[in-house]
Tab-separated table of C-alpha atoms in Angstrom:
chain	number	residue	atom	x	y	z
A	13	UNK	CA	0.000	0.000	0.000
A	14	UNK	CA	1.423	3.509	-0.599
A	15	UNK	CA	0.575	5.309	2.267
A	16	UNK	CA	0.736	8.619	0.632
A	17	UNK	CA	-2.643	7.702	-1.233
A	18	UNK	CA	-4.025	7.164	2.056
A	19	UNK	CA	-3.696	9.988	3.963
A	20	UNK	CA	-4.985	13.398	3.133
A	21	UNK	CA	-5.265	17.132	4.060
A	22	UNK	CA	-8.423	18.980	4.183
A	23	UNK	CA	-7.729	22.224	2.247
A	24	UNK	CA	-10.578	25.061	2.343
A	25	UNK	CA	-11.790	26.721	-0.937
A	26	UNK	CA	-11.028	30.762	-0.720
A	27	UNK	CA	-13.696	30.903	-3.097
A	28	UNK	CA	-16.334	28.601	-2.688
A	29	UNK	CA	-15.982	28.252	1.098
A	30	UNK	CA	-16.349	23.910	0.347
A	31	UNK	CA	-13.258	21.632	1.925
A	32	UNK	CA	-11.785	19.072	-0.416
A	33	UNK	CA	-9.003	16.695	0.456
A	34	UNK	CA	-5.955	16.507	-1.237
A	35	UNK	CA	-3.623	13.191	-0.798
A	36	UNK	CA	-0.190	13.266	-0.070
A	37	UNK	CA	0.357	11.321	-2.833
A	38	UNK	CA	-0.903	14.589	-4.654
A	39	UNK	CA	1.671	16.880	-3.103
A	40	UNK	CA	4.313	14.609	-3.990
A	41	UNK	CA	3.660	14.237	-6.983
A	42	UNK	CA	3.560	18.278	-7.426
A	43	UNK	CA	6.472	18.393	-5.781
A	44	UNK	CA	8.031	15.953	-8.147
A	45	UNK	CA	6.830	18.568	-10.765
A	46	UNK	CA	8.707	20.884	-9.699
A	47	UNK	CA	11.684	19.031	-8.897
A	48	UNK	CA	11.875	18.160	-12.181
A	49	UNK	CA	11.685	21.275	-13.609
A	50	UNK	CA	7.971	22.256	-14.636
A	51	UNK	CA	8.079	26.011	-15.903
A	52	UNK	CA	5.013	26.996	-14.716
A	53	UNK	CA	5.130	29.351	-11.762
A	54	UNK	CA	1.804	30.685	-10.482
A	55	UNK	CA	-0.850	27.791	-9.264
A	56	UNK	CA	-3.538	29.304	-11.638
A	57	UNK	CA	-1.784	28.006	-14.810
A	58	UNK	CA	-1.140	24.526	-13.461
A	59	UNK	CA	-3.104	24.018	-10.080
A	60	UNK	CA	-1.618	20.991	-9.022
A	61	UNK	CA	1.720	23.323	-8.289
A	62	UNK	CA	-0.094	23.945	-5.259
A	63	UNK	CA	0.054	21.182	-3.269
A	64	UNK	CA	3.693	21.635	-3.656
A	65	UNK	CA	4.348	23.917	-0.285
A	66	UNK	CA	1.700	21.950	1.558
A	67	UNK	CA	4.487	19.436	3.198
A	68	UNK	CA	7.474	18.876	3.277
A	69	UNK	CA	9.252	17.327	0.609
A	70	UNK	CA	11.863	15.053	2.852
A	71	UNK	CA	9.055	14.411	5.446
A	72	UNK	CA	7.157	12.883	3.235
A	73	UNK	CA	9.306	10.656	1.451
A	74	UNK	CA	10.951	9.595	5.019
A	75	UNK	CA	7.362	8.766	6.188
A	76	UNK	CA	6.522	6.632	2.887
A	77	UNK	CA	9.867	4.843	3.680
A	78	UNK	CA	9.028	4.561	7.379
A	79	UNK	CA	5.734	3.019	6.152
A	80	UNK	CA	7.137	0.233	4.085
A	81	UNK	CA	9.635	-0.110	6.880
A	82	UNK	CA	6.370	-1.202	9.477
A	83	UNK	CA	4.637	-3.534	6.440
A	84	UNK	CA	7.728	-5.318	6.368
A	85	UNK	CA	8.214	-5.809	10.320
A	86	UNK	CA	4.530	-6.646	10.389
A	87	UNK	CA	4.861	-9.182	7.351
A	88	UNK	CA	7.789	-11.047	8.852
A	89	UNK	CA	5.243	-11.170	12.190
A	90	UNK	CA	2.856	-12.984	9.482
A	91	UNK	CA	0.621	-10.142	9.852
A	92	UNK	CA	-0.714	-7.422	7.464
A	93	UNK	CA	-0.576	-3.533	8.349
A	94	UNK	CA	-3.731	-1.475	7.947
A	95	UNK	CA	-5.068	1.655	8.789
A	96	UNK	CA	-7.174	1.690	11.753
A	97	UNK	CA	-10.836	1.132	10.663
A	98	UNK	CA	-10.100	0.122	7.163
A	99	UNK	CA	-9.926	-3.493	7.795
């Protein structure tokens, strides 16, 4: 499981006032964007640029890895890690 595509922020809407949830799999994968070089600068030509600021970069890729780290301990117990009340 990639534990980024499980967890998510709840972002408010300036505009419309409604709450909508964007993954961390979502910021990374702005971030990535970014990273890599995407030109675009201001989040109204590309929106997905901003996620980008909404974590940070490192701590998320140190808690994916801590993640696989715990599905591995609990695999080798012969068990299964899951997100509380998504069993």
């Amino acid at each position: 499981m990639d534990i980024l595509d499980s967890i998510a922020i709840l972002i408010p809407c300036v505009v419309c006032g409604g709450r909508y949830e964007v993954t961390l799999k979502q910021v990374a994968l702005s971030q990535k964007m970014m990273h890599d070089g995407c030109p675009v600068h201001d989040e109204r030509e590309c929106p997905p640029l901003y996620y980008a600021p909404l974590i940070d970069r490192q701590l998320a890729q140190d808690f994916r890895e801590l993640w696989a780290r715990l599905e591995q301990e609990a695999q080798a117990a012969g068990g299964e890690l899951r997100l509380h009340g998504t069993l």
